Coordinates of C-alpha atoms and ligand atoms in Angstrom, one line a residue:
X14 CA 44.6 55.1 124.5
X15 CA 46.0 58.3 121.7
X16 CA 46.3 57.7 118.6
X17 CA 49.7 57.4 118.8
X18 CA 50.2 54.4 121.1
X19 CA 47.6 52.8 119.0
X20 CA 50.1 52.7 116.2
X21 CA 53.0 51.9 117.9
X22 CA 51.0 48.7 119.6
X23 CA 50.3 47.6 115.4
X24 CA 53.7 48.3 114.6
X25 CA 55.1 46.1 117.0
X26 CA 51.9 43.5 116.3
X27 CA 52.9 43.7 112.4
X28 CA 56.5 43.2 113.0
X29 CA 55.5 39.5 114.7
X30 CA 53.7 38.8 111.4
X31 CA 56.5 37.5 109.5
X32 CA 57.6 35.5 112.6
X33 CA 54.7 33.9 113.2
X34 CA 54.1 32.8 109.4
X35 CA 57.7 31.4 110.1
X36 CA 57.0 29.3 113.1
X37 CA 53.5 28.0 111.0
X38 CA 55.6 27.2 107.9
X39 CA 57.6 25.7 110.0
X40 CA 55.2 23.7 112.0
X41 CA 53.6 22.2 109.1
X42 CA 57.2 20.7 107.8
X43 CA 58.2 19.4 110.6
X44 CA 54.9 17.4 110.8
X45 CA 55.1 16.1 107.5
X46 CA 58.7 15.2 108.4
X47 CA 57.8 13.3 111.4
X48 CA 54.0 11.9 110.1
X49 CA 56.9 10.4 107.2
X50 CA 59.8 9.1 109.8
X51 CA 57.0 7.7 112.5
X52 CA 60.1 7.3 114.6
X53 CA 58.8 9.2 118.3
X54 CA 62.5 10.0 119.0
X55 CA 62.9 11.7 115.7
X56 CA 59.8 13.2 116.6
X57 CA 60.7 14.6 120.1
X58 CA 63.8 15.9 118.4
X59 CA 62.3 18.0 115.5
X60 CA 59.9 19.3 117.4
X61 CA 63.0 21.0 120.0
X62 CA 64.7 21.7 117.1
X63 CA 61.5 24.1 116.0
X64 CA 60.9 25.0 119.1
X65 CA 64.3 26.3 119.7
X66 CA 65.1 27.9 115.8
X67 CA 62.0 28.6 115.0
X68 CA 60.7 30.5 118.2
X69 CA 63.9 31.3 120.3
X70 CA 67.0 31.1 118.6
X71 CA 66.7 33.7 115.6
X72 CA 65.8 36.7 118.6
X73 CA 67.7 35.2 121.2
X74 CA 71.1 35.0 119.4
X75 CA 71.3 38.7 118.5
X76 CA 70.2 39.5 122.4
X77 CA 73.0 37.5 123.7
X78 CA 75.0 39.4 121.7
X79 CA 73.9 42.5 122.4
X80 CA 73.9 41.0 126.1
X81 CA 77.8 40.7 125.7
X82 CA 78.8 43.5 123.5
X83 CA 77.5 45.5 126.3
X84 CA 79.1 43.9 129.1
X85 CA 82.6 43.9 127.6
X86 CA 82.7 47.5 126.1
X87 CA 80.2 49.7 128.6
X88 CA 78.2 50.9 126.2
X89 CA 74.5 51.1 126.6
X90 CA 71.9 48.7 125.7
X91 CA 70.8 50.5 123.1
X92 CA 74.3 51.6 121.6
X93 CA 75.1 47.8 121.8
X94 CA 72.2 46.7 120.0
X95 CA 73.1 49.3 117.4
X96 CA 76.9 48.2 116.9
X97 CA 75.4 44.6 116.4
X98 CA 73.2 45.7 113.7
X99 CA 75.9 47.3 112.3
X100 CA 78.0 43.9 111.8
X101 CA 75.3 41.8 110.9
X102 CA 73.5 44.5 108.1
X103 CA 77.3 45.5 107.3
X104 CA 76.8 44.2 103.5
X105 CA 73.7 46.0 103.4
X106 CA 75.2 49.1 104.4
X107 CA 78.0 48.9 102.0
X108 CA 75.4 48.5 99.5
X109 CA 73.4 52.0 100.4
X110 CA 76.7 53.6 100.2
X111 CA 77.4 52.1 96.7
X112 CA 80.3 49.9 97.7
X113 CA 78.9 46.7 96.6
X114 CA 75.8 45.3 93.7
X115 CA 73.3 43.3 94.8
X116 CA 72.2 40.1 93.2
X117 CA 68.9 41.6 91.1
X118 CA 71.3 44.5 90.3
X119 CA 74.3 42.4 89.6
X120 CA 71.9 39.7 87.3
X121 CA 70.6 42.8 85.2
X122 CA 74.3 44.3 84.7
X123 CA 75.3 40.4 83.3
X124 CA 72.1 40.8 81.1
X125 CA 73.2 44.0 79.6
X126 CA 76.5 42.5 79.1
X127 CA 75.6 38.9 77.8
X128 CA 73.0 41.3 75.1
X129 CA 76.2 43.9 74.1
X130 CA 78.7 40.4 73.5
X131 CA 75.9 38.4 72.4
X132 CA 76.7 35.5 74.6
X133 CA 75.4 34.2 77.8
X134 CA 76.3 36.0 80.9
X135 CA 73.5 34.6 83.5
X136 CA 74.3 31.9 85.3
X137 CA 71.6 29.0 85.4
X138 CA 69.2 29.5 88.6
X139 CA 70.2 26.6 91.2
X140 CA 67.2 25.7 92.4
X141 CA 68.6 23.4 95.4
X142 CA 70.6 26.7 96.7
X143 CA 66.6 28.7 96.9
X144 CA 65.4 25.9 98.5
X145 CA 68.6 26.1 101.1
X146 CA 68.2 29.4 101.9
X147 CA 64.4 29.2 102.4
X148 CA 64.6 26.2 104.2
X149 CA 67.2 28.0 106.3
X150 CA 65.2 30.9 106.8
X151 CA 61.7 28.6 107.9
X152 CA 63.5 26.6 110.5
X153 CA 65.0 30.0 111.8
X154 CA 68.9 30.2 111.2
X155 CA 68.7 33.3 109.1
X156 CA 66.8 36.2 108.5
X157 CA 65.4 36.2 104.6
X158 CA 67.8 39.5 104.3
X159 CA 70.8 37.7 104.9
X160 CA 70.1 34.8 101.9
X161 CA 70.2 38.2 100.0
X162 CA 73.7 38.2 98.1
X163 CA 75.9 41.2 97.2
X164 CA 78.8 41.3 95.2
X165 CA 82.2 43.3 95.3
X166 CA 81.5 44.6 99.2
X167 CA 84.1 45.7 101.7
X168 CA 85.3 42.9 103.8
X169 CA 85.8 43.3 107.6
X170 CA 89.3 42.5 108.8
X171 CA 88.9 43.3 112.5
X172 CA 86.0 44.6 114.9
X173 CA 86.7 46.0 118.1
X174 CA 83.3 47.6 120.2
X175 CA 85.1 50.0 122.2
X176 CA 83.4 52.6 124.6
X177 CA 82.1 54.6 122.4
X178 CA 81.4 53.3 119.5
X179 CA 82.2 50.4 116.3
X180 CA 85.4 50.3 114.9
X181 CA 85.6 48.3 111.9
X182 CA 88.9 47.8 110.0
X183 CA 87.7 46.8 106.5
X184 CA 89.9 45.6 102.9
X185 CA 88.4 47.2 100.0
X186 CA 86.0 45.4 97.4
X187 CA 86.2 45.7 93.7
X188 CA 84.0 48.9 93.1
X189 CA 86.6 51.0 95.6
X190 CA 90.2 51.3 93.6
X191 CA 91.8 52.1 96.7
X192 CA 91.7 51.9 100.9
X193 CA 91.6 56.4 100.4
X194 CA 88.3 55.7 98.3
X195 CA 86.3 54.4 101.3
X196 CA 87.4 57.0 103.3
X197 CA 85.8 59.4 100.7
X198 CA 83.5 62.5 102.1
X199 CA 80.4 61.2 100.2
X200 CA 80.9 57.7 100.9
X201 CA 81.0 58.4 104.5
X202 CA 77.8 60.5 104.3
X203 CA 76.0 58.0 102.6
X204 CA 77.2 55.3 104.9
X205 CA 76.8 57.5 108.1
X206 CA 73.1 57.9 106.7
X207 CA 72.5 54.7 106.0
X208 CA 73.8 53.5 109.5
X209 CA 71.5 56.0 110.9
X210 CA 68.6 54.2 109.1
X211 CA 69.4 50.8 110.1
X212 CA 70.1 51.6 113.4
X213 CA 67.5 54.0 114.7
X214 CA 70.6 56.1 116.0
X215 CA 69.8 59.3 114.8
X216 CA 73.2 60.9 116.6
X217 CA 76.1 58.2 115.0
X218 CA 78.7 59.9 113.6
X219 CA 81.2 58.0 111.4
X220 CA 84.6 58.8 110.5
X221 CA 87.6 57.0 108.6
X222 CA 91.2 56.6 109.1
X223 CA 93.2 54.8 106.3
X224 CA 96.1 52.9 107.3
X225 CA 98.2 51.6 103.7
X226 CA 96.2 49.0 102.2
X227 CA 93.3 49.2 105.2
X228 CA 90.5 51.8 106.2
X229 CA 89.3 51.9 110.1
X230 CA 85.6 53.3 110.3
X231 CA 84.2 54.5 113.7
X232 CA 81.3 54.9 114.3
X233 CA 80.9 56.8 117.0
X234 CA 77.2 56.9 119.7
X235 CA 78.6 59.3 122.0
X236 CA 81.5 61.4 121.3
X237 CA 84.4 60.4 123.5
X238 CA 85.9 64.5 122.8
X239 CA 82.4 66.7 123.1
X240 CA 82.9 67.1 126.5
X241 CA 86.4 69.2 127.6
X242 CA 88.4 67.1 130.1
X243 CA 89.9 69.5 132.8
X244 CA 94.3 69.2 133.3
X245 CA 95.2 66.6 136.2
X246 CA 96.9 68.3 138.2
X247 CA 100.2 68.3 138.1
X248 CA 102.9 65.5 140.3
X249 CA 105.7 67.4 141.5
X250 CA 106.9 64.2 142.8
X251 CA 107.3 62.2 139.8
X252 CA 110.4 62.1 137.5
X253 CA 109.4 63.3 134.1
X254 CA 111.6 62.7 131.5
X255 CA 111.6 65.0 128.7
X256 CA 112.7 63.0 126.1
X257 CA 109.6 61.1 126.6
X258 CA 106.2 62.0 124.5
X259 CA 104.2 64.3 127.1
X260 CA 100.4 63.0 127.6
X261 CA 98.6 66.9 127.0
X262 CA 95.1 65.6 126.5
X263 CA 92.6 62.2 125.3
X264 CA 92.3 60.3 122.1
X265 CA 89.4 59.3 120.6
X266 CA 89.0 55.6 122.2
X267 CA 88.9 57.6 125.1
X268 CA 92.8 57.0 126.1
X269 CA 95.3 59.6 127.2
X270 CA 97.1 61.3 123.8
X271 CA 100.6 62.6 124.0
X272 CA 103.1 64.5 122.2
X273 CA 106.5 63.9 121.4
X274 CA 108.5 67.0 121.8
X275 CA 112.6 66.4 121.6
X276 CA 114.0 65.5 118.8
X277 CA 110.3 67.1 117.0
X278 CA 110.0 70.4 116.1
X279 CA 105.8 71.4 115.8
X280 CA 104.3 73.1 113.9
X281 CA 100.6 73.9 115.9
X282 CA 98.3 75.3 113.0
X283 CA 94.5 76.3 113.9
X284 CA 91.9 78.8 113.3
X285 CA 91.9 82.0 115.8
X286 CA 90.1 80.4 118.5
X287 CA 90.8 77.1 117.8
X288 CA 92.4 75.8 121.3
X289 CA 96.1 76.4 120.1
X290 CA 96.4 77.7 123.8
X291 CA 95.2 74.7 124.9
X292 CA 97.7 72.7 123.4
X293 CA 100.4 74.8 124.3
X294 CA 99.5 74.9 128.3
X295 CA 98.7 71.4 128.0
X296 CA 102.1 70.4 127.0
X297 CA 104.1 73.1 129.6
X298 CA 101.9 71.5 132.7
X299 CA 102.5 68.4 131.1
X300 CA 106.8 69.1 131.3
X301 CA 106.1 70.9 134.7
X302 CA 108.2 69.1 136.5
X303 CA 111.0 68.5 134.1
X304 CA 111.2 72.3 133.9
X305 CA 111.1 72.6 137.8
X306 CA 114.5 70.2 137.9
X307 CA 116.0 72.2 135.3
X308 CA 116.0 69.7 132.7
X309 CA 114.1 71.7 130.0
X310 CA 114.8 75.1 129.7
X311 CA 111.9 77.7 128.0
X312 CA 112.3 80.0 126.0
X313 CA 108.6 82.1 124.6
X314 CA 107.9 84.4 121.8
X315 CA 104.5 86.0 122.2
X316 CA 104.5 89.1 120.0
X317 CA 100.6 89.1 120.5
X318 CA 101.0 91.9 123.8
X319 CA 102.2 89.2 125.5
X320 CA 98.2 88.1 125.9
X321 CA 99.5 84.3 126.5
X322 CA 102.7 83.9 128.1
X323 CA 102.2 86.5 130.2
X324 CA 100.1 84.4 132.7
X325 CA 102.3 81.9 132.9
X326 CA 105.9 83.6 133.1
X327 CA 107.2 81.6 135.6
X328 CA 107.5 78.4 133.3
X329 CA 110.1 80.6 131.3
X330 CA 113.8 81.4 131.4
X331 CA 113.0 83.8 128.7
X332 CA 109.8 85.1 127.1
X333 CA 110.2 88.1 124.1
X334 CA 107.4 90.5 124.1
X335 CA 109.0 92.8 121.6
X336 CA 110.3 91.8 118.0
X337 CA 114.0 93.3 118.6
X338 CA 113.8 91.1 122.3
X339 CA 112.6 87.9 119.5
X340 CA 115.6 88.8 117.4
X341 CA 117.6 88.5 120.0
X342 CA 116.6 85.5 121.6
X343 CA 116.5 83.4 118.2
X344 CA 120.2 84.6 117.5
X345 CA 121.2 83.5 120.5
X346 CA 119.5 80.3 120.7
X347 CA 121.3 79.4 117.0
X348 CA 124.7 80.6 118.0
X349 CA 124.4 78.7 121.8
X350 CA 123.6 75.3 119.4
X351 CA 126.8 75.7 117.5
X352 CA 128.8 76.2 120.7
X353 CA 126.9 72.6 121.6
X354 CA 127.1 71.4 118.4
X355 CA 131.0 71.9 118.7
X356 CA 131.0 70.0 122.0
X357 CA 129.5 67.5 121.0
X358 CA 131.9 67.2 118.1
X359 CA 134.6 67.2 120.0
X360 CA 133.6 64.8 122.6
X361 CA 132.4 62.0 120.2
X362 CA 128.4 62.6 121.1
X363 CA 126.0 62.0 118.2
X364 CA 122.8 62.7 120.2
X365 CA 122.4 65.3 122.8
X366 CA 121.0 63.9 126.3
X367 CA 118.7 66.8 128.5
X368 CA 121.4 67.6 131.6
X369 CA 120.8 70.3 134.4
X370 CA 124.3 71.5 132.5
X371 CA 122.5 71.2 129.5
X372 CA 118.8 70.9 128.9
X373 CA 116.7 70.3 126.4
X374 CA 116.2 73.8 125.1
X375 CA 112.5 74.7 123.9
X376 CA 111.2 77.4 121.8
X377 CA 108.0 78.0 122.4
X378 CA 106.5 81.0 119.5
X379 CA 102.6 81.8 119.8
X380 CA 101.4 83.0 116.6
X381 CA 104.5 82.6 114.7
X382 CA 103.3 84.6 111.5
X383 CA 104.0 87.3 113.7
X384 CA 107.5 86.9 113.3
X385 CA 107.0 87.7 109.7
X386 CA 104.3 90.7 109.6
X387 CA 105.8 92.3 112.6
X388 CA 109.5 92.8 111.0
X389 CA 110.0 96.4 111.0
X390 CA 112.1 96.1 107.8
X391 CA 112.8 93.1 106.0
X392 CA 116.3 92.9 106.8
X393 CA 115.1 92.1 110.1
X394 CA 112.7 89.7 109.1
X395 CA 115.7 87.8 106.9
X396 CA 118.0 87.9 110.2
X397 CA 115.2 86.1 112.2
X398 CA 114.5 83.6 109.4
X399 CA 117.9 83.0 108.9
X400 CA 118.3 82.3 112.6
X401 CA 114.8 80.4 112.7
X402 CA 116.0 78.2 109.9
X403 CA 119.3 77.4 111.5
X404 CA 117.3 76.1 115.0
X405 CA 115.3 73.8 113.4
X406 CA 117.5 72.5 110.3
X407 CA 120.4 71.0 113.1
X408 CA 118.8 72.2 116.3
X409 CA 117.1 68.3 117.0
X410 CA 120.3 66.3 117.4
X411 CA 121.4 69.1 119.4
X412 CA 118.5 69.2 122.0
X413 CA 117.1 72.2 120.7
X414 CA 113.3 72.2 119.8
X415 CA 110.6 74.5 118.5
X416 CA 106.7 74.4 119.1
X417 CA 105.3 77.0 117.1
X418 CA 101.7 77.7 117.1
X419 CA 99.8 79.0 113.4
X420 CA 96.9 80.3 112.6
X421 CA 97.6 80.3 108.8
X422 CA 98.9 77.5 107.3
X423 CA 100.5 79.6 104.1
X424 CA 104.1 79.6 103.0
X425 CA 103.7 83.0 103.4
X426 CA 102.4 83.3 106.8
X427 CA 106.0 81.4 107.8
X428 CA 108.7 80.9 105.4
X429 CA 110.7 78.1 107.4
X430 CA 106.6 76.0 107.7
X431 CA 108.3 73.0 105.4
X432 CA 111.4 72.4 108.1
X433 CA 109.4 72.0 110.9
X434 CA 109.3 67.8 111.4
X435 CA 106.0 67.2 113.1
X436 CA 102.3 68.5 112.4
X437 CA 99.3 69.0 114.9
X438 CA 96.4 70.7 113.2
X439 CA 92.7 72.0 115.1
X440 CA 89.9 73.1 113.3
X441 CA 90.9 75.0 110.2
X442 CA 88.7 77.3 108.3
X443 CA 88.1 76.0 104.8
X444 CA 89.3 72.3 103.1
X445 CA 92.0 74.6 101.6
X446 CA 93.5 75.8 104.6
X447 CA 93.4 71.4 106.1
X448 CA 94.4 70.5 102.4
X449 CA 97.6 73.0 102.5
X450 CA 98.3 72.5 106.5
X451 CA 98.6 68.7 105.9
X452 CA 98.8 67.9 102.3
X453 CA 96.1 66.4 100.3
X454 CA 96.9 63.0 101.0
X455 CA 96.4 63.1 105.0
X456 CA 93.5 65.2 104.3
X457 CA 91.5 62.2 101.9
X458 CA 92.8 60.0 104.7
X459 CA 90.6 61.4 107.1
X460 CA 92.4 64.3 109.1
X461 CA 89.0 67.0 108.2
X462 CA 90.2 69.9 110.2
X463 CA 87.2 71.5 108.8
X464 CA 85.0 69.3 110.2
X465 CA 86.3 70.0 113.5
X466 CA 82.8 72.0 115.6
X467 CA 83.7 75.4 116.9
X468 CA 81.8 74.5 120.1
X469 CA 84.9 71.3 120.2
X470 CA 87.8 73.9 120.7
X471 CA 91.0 71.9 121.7
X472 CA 90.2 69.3 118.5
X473 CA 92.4 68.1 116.2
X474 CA 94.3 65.8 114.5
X475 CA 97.9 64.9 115.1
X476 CA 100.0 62.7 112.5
X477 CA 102.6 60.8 113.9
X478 CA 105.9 61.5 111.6
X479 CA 107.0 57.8 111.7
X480 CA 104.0 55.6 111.2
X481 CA 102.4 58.8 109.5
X482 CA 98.9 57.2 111.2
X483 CA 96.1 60.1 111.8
X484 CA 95.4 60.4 115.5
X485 CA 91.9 62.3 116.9
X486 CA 92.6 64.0 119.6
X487 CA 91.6 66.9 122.1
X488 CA 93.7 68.9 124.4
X489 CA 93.1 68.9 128.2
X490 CA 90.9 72.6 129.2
X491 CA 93.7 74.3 131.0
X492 CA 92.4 77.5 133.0
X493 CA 93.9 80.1 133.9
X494 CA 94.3 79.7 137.7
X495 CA 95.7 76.1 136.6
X496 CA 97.9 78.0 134.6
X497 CA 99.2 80.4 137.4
X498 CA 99.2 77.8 140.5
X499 CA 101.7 75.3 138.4
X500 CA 103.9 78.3 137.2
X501 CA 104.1 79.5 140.5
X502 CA 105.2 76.0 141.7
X503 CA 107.9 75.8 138.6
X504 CA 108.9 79.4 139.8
X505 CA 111.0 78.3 142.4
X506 CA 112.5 75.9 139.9
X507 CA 113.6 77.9 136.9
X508 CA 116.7 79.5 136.5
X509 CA 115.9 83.2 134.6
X510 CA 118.4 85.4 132.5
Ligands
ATP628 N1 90.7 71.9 125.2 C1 89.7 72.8 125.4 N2 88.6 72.5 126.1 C2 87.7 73.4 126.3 N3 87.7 74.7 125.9 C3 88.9 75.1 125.3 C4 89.9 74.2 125.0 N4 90.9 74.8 124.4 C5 90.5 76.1 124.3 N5 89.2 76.3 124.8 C6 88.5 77.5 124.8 O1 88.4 78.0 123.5 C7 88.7 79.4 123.4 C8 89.8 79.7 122.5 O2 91.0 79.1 122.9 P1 92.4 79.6 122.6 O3 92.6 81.0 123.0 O4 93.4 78.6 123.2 O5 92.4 79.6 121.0 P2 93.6 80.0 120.0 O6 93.7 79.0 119.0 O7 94.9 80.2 120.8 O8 93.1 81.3 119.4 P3 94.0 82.6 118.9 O9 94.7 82.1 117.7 O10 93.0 83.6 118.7 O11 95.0 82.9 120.0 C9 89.0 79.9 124.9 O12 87.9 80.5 125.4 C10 89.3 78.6 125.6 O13 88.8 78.7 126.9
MG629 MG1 96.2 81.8 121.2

């Protein structure tokens, strides 16, 4: 036997220790209880009653659990067990992460305060409530750390075990001012550390979400998005309508994540390398067949050589490799929505419905920032602004939309950045660049675009513009002979100038 299985046998022998003192302690009362009653009914019954609490129930209650936990959600045995001791030490965890005081702490702090007013601030010790919560703990219905009290903790509203991971939807106590303050950076680390501890789960990552007066914490055993989830492949057959959100990759809990597209115009910011491609492929196999029938028409800027569109031409009715062919295009596309705009007008029509006549017209610009650094002069890069702002200040009611992708989130990078109505942001480089992408506020909320790993490309966080709620999500992996069998499906399909 090594030395080390010699220790790990008396760690497991010293861990029975305190149980076993239990079961004595609890022996002994029960025999004074029944040596008192004489009763052999009362007897019979006392003795199940330790049998049960004292030997069985305090282990067995937090198996079954773990037992069912893992049944309902899939998770393994072990991340089971670890999203139980997660709800049942959730005060103590609060407590390591300095969201709550614990009784000795919260006795000394009325100490200090009953000295500085010179009045009594300690409550009397109820000696009936210590004998409770020992009794309680002897015949087994607790463990002696949960008589321990805390003050001012987080309270869980909701608990949902889902496949991969805790999510626990929690009010604030009184030492957080507000639902943005538990979703702090160092309260998280303290609280992802202190998980760790409690659990054994060396590899749990937590993260936070704050919805108004609530914050949802996930902690997450296996990461639903390390892995990158190929494209389905694409269903000629069915009917896609485009004025539906388009499903371009998964969510976090593991479901599919989509994208609302008309009536939006996106702005797609993320570092070089980031998995802006991703997203844009993702979405364009996603409208594949809506394109095919002629009910979206494409329109592509991609002043980077042509490096991205040029795989997939055959999704386009235009693409504009050159800035004077991107002039062009723009203009056009903002004097063809006044010419809809009037029709519209003049037929009584307050929202434009995609037609073959007229479809839902989509600008898609790769590295839009090009549009500004590329001008040749800056009357050229006023024109193109000018036209730019025109598309997407009264483009939406007239089923015209833009997805532009970013890599710099600056005013400067992209003058018209504030009109665009819908955000989706992947891994940025610095808290600055997340903090100016998103604003400060969705930032603190949780969206970390910092955070995101370089080895995650595709990563990011989306923020829905009505419910303004922070989705994690990850783009389907879209290669490039995916890219070039669906375009030269759509091909057939698409009508080019
Ligand atoms: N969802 C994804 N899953 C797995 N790998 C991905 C995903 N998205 C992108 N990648 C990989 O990450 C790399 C960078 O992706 P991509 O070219 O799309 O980034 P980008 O943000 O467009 O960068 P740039 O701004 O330089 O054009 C590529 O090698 C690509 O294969
Ligand atoms: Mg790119």
């Amino acid at each position: 036997m090594t030395r080390h299985s010699l220790r790990r046998w008396f760690g497991v022998f010293f861990q029975f220790i305190p149980w076993a003192l239990r079961g004595l302690a609890a022996a002994v009362l029960v025999g004074i209880v029944v040596s008192l009653s004489g009763a052999w009914l009362a007897e019979l019954f006392l003795w199940s009653c330790w049998l049960f609490f004292g030997f069985l129930g305090l282990p067995v209650r937090p198996l079954f659990r773990v037992w069912f936990c893992q049944r309902r959600s899939g998770l393994s045995w072990r991340e089971a067990s670890a999203a139980v001791r997660i709800q049942r030490d959730f005060k103590r965890l609060c407590w390591s992460a300095g969201l709550s005081v614990r009784e000795d702490e919260h006795k000394v702090m009325l100490e200090q305060l009953g000295a500085s007013t010179g009045q009594r601030a300690v409550p009397e010790e109820d000696s009936g409530a210590g004998l409770f919560d020992w009794l309680t703990v002897v015949l087994g219905f607790r463990r002696w750390s949960d008589t321990v009290k805390y003050f001012d903790s987080p309270r869980i509203l909701k608990c949902q075990v889902t496949r991969h991971g805790l999510v626990l939807t929690v009010l604030r106590g009184e030492r957080a001012k507000t639902s943005v303050d538990l979703a702090a950076d160092d309260v998280l680390r303290r609280l992802e550390q202190a998980a760790r501890e409690i659990t054994g789960f060396y590899q749990l990552m937590l993260s936070a979400r704050v919805i108004g007066a609530k914050t949802v914490w996930s902690f997450v055993f296996r990461d639903s998005l390390a892995v990158p989830t190929p494209v389905p492949a694409v269903d000629f057959s069915r009917r896609v309508d485009p004025e539906q959100p388009v499903v371009i990759g998964l969510q976090d809990s593991g479901e599919s994540f989509s994208l609302q597209v008309a009536g939006r115009h996106t702005l797609l910011v993320g570092a070089s390398g980031s998995g802006k491609g991703s997203v844009l492929w993702s979405l364009l196999l996603g409208l594949a067949p809506a394109i095919r029938a002629g009910l979206v028409r494409l329109h592509g800027v991609d002043l980077k050589g042509g490096v991205e569109f040029f795989l997939g031409e055959g999704f386009f009715y235009e693409v504009a490799y050159t800035y004077e062919d991107a002039k062009k295009m723009i203009r056009q596309l903002s004097d063809g929505l006044d010419d809809r705009l009037d029709s519209m007008r003049d037929s009584g029509v307050r929202k434009h419905v995609p037609t073959l006549e007229e479809p839902l017209e989509l600008l898609i610009i790769d590295e839009a920032a090009s549009l500004t650094y590329l001008a040749p002069d800056t009357k050229s890069a006023k024109e193109v602004d000018a036209a730019l702002k025109r598309v997407l200040s009264t483009g939406r009611a007239a089923g015209v939309s833009v997805v532009a992708a970013l890599q710099d989130p600056r005013k400067e990078a992209l003058a018209t950045r504030d009109l665009f109505t819908q955000i989706v942001a992947l891994r940025l480089r610095s808290q600055d660049d997340a903090k100016l992408a998103l604003g400060s506020a969705l930032h603190e909320a949780g969206a970390r675009c910092e955070q995101i790993a370089q080895s995650q490309p595709g990563t990011g966080f989306s923020i829905d513009a009505e419910t303004a709620e922070i989705q994690r999500f990850r783009a389907y992996w879209v290669s490039d002979d995916a890219v070039r069998a669906v375009a030269a499906r759509v091909q057939g399909g698409v009508e080019r100038v």
